[in-house]
mmCIF file of C-alpha atoms in Angstrom:
data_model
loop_
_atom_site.group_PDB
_atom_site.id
_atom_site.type_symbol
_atom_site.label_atom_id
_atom_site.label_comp_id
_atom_site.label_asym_id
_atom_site.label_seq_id
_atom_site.Cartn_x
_atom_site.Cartn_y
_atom_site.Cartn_z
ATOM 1 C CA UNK N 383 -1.490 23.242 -24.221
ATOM 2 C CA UNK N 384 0.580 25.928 -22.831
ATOM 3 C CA UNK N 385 -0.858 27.119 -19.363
ATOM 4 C CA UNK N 386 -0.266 30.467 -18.515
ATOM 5 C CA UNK N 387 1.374 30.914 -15.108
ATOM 6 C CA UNK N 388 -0.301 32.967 -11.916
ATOM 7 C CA UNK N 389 2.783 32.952 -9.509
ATOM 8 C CA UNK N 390 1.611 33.959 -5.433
ATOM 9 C CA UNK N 391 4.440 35.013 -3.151
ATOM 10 C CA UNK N 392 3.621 33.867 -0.041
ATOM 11 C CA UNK N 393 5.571 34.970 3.077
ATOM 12 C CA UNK N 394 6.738 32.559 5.782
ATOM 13 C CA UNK N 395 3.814 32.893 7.840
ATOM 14 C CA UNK N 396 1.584 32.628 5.112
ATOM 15 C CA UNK N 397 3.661 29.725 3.592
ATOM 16 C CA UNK N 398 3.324 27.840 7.156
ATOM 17 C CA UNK N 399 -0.435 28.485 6.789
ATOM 18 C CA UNK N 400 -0.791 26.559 3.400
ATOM 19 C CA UNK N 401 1.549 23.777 4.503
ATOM 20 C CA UNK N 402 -0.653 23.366 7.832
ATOM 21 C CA UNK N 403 -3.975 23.432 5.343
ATOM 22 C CA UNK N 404 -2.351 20.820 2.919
ATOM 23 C CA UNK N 405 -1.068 18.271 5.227
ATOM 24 C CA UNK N 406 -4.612 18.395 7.197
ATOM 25 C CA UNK N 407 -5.891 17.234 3.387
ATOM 26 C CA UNK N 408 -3.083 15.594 2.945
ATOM 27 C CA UNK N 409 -4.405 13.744 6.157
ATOM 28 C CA UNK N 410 -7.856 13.466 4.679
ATOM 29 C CA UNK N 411 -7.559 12.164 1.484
ATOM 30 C CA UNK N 412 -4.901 9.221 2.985
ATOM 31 C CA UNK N 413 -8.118 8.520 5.909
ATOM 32 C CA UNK N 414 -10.327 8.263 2.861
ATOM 33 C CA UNK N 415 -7.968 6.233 0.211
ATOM 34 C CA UNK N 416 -6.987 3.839 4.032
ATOM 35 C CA UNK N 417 -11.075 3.443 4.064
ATOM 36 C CA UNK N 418 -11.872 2.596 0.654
ATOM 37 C CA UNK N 419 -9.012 0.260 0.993
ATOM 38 C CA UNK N 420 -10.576 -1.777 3.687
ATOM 39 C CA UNK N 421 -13.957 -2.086 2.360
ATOM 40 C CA UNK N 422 -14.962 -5.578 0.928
ATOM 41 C CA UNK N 423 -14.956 -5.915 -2.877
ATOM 42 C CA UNK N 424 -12.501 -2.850 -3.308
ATOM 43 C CA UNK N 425 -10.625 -4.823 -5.567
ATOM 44 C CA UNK N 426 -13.643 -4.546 -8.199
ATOM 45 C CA UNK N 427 -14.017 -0.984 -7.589
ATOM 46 C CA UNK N 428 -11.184 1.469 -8.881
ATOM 47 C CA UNK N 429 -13.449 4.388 -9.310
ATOM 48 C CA UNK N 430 -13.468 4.462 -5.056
ATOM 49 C CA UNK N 431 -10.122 5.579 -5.175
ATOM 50 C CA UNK N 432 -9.961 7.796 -8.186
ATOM 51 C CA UNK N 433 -11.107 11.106 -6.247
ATOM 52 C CA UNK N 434 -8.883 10.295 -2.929
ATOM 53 C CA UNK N 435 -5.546 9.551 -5.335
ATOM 54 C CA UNK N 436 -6.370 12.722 -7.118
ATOM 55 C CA UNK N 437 -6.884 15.045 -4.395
ATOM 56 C CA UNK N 438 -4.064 13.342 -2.539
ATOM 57 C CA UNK N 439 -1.668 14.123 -5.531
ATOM 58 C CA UNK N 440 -2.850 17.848 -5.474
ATOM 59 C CA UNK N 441 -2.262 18.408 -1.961
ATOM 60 C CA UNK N 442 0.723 16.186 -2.154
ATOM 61 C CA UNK N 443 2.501 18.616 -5.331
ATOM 62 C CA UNK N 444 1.209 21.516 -3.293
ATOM 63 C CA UNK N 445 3.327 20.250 -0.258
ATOM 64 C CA UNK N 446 6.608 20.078 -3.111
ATOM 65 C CA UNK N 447 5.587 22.913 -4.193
ATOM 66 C CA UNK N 448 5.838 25.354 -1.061
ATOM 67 C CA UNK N 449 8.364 22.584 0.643
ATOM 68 C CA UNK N 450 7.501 20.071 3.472
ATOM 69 C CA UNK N 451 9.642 21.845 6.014
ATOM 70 C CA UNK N 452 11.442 25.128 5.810
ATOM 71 C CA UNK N 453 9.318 28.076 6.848
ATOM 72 C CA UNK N 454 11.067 30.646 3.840
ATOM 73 C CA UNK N 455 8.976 32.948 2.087
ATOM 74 C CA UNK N 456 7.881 30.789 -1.249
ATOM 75 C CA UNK N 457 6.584 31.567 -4.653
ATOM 76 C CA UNK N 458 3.694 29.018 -6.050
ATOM 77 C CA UNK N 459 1.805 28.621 -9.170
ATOM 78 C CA UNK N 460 -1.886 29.184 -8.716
ATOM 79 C CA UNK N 461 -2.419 27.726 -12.079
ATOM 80 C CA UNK N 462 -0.791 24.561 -11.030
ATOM 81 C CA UNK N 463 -1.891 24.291 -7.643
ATOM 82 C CA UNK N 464 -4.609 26.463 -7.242
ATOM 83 C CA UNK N 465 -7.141 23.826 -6.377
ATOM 84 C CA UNK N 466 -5.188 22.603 -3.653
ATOM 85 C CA UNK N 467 -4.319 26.169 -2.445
ATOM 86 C CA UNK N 468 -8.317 27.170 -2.305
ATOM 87 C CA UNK N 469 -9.221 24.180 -1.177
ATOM 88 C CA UNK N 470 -6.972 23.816 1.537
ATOM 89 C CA UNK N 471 -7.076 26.977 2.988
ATOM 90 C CA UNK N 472 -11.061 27.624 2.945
ATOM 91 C CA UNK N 473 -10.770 24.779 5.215
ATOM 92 C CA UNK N 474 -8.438 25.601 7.552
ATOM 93 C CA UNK N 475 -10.531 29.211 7.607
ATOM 94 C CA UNK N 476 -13.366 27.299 8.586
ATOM 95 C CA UNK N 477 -11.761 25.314 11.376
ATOM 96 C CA UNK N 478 -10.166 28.843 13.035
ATOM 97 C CA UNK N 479 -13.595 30.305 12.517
ATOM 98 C CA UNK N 480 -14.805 27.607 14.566
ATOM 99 C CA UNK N 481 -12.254 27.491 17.145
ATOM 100 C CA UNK N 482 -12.162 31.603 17.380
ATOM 101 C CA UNK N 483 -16.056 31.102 18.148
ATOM 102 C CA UNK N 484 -15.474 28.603 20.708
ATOM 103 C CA UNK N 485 -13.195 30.344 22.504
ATOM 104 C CA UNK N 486 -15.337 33.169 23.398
ATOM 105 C CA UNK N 487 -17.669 30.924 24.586
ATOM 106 C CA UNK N 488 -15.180 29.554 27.003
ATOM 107 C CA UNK N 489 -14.379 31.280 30.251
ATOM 108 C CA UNK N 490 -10.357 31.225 29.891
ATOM 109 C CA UNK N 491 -10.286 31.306 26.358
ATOM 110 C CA UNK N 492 -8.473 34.479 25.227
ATOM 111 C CA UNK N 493 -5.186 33.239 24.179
ATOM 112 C CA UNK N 494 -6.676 30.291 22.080
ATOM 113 C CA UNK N 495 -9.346 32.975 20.556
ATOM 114 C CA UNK N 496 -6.540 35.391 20.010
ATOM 115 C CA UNK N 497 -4.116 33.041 18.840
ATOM 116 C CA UNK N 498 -7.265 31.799 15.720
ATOM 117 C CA UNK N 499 -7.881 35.512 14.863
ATOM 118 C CA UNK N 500 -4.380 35.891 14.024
ATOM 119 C CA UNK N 501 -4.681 32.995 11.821
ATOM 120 C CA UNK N 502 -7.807 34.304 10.057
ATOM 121 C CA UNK N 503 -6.366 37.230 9.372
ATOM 122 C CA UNK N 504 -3.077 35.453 7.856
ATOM 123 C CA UNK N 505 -5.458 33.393 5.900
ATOM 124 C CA UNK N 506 -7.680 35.962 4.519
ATOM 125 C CA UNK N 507 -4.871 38.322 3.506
ATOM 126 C CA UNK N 508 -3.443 35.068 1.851
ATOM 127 C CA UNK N 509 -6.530 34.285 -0.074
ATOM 128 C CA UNK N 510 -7.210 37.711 -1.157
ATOM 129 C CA UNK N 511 -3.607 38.213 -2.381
ATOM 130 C CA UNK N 512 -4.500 34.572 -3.786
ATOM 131 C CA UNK N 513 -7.801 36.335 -5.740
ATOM 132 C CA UNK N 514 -6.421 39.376 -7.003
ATOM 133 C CA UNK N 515 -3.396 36.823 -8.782
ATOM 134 C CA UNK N 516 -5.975 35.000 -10.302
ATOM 135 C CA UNK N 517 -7.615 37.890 -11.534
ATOM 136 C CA UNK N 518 -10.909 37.825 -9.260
ATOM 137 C CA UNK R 580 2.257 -1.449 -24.492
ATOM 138 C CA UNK R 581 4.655 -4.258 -22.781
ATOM 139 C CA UNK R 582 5.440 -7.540 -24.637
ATOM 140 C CA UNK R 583 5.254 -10.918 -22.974
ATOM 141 C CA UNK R 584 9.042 -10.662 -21.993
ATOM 142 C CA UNK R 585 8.300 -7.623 -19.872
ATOM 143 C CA UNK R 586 5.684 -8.719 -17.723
ATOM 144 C CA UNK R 587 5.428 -11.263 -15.474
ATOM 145 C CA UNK R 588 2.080 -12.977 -15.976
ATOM 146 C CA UNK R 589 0.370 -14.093 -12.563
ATOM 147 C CA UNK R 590 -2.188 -17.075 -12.872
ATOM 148 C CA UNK R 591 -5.788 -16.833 -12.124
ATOM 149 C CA UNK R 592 -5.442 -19.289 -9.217
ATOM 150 C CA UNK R 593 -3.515 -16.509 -6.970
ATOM 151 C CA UNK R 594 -4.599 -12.908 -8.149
ATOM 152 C CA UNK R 595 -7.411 -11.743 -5.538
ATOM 153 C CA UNK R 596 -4.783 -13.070 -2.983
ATOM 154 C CA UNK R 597 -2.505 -10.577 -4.844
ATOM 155 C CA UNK R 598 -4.787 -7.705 -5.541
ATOM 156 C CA UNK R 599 -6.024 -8.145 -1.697
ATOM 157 C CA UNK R 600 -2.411 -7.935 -0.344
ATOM 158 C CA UNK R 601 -1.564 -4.821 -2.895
ATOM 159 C CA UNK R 602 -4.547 -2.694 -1.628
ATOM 160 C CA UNK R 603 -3.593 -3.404 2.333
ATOM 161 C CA UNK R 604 -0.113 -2.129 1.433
ATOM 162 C CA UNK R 605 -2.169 1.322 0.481
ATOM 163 C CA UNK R 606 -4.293 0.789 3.464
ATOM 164 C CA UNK R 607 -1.316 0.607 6.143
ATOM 165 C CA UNK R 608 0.889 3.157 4.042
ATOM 166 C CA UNK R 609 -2.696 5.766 4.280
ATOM 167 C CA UNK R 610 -3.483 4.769 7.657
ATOM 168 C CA UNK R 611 0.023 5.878 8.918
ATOM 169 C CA UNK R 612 -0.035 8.984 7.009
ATOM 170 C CA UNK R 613 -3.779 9.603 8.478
ATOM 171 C CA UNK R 614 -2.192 8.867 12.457
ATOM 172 C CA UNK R 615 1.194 11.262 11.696
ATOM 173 C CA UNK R 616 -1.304 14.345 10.589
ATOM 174 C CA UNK R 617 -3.350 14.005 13.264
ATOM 175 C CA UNK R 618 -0.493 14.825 15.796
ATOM 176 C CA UNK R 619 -0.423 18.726 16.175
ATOM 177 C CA UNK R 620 3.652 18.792 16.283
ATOM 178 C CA UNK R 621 2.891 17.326 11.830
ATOM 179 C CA UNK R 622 3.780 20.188 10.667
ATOM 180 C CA UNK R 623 7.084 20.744 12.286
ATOM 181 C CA UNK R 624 8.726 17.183 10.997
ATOM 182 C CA UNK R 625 7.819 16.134 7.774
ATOM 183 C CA UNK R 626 10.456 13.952 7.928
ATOM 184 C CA UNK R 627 7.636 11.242 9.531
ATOM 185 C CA UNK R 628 6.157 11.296 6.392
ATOM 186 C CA UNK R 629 9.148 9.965 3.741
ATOM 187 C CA UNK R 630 8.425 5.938 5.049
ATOM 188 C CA UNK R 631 4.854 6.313 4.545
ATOM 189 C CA UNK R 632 4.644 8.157 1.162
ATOM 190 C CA UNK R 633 7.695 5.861 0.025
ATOM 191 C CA UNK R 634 5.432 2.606 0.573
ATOM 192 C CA UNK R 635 2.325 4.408 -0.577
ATOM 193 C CA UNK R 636 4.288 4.858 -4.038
ATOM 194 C CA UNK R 637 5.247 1.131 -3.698
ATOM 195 C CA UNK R 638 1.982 -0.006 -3.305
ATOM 196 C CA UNK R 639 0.635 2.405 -5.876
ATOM 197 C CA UNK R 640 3.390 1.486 -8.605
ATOM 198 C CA UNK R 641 2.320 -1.958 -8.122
ATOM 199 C CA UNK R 642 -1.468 -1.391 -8.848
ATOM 200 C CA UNK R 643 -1.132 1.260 -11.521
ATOM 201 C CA UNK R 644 1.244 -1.808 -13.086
ATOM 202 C CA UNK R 645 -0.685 -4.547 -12.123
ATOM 203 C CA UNK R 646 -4.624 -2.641 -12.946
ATOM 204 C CA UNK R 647 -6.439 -1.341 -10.048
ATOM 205 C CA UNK R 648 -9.506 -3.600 -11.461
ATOM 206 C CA UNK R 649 -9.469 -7.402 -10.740
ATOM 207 C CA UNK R 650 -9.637 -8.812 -13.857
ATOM 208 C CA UNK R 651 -11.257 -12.277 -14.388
ATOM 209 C CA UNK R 652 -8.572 -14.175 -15.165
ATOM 210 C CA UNK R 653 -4.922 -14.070 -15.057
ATOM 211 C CA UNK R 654 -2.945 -10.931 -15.187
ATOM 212 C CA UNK R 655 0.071 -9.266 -15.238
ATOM 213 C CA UNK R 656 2.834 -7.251 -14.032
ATOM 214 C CA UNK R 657 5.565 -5.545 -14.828
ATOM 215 C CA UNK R 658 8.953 -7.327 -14.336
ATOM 216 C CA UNK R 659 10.335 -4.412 -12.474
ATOM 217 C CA UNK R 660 7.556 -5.043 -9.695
ATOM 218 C CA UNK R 661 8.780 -8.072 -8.986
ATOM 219 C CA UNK R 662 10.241 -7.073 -5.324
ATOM 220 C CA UNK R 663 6.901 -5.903 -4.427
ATOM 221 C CA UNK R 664 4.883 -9.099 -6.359
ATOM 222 C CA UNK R 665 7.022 -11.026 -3.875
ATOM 223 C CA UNK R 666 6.175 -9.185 -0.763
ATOM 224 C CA UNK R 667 2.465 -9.295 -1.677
ATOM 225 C CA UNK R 668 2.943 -12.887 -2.184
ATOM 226 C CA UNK R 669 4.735 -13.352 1.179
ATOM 227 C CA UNK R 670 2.530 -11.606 3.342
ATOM 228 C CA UNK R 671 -0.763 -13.531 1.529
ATOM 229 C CA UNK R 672 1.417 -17.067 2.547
ATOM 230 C CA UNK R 673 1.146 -15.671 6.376
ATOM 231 C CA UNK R 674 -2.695 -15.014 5.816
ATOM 232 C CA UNK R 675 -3.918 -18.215 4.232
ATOM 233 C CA UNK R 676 -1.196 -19.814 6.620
ATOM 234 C CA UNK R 677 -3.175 -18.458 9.901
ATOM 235 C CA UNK R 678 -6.700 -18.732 7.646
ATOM 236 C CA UNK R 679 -6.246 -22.295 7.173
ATOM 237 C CA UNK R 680 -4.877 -23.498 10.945
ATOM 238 C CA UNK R 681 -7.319 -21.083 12.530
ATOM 239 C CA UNK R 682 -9.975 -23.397 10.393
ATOM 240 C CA UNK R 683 -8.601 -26.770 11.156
ATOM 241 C CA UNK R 684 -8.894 -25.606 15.279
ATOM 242 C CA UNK R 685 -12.647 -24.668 14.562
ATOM 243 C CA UNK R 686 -13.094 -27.602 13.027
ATOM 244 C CA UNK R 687 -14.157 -26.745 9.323
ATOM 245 C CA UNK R 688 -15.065 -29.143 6.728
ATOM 246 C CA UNK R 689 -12.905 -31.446 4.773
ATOM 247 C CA UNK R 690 -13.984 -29.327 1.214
ATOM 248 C CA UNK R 691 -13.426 -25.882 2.724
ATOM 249 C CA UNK R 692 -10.454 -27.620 3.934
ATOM 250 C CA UNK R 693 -8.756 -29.008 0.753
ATOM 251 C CA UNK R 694 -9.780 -25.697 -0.918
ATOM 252 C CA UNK R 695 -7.639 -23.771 1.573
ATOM 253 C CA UNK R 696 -4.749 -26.487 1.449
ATOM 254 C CA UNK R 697 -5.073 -26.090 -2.648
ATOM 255 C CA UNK R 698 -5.074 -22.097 -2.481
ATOM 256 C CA UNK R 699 -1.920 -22.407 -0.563
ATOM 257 C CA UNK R 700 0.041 -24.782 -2.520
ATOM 258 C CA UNK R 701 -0.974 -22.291 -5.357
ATOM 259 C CA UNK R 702 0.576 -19.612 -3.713
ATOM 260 C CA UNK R 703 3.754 -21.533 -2.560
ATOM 261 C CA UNK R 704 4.079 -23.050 -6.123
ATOM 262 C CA UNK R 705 3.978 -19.651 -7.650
ATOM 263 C CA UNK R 706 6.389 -17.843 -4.831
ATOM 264 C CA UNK R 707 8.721 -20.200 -5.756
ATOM 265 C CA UNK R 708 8.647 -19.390 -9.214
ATOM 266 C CA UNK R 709 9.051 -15.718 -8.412
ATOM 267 C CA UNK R 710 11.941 -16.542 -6.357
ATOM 268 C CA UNK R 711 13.771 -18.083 -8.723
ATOM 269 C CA UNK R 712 13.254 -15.444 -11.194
ATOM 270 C CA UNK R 713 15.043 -12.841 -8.942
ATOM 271 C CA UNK R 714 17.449 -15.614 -8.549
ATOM 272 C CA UNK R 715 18.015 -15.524 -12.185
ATOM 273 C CA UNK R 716 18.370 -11.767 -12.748
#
């Protein structure tokens, strides 16, 4: 089955924001496969890994995808990796949310609450950009 | 589907040491991976990450070769794993090495014992035999 491409240009900035998202579930999937690993009886149990391995491969192709390393402006296939992208990125949006509320909170904390709103807005602009190529 | 030259077939006697010693090598590949993304400076040298995904792949070859389920009796491998079936096989001699002098000190039975002993002579028996395959290739 042919699938029909849904290319995203993402600009540096924006690129370093997916890589940051993807290697933090990049992270999480290799804490979860590392636990399931360790449990007694694993050896009986493939289906523990099944969900880890696959969201580890997303994230993983993602990372190709967008490259490990060089912070260029980078074209990626929401059709391919769009699960990864979405995924990713609603949960770095989450953590800055969090960190831009607890910064306000803190006496002292205008840099690091500055600092997370920039990031919010890099993110939202990159999943709305991400919406409209997906046709939502 | 791979014929009986392809494969090499591992007896019954060894495989949970094998299957155990194939999942810790996705264990300690995962757990690395899990300690590099948890430093904040992750993003800016990737480069940590090519040992850790390369020996995640190992280990992952391996099992998707091998069956992620424990089968019953014997199984089987593919030839080409045979580096790896001999690293699993190493590092499960060190284990039942330490298992079995760690039981003699706290004074086990003579059974428990002799069923330790006869795991291990399993294991050498069959290391051997894996040797001298890559010997012969």
């Amino acid at each position: 089955m042919t699938m029909t491409r849904k290319m995203l240009n993402l600009p540096p900035e924006a690129a370093y924001q997916v890589r940051e998202a993807s290697l933090g579930e990049l992270g999480d999937a290799a804490a979860d496969i590392a636990t399931a690993s360790s449990l007694a009886g694993r050896e009986s149990h493939p289906e523990w890994f099944r969900g880890h391995v696959e969201r580890f491969d997303q994230h993983r192709a993602l990372l190709d995808a967008i490259g490990w390393e060089d912070p260029e402006p980078v074209e990626i296939d929401l059709a391919e990796h769009g699960r990864a992208f979405f995924a990713g990125l609603e949960l770095l949006l989450e953590t800055e949310l969090y960190l831009a509320r607890v910064s306000k909170e803190n006496e002292g904390g205008n840099h690091q609450r500055r600092t997370a709103e920039r990031h919010i807005e890099q993110i939202e602009a990159c999943l709305a950009s991400a919406l409209v190529v997906i046709g939502i | 589907m791979s014929t009986p030259r392809e494969v090499i077939w591992i007896p019954k006697s060894v495989v949970l040491h094998v299957y155990r010693e194939a999942y810790s090598i996705l264990a300690r590949a995962t757990e690395e991976m899990r300690g590099l993304e948890e430093r904040p400076d992750c993003v800016w040298h990737p480069e940590r990450f090519t040992g850790p995904l390369h020996r995640f792949d190992r280990g992952r070859g391996f099992l998707d070769s091998l069956g992620w389920q424990l089968p019953d009796g014997d199984a089987h491998v593919a030839v080409e794993q045979r580096p790896v079936l001999l690293d699993v096989l190493s590092a499960a001699m060190v284990i039942q090495t330490d298992l079995l002098e760690s039981g003699r000190k706290d004074g086990i039975d003579w059974k428990s014992e002799h069923e330790m002993a006869a795991e291990l002579a399993e294991l050498v028996s069959f290391t051997a035999k894996i040797v001298a395959l890559l010997d012969s290739l």
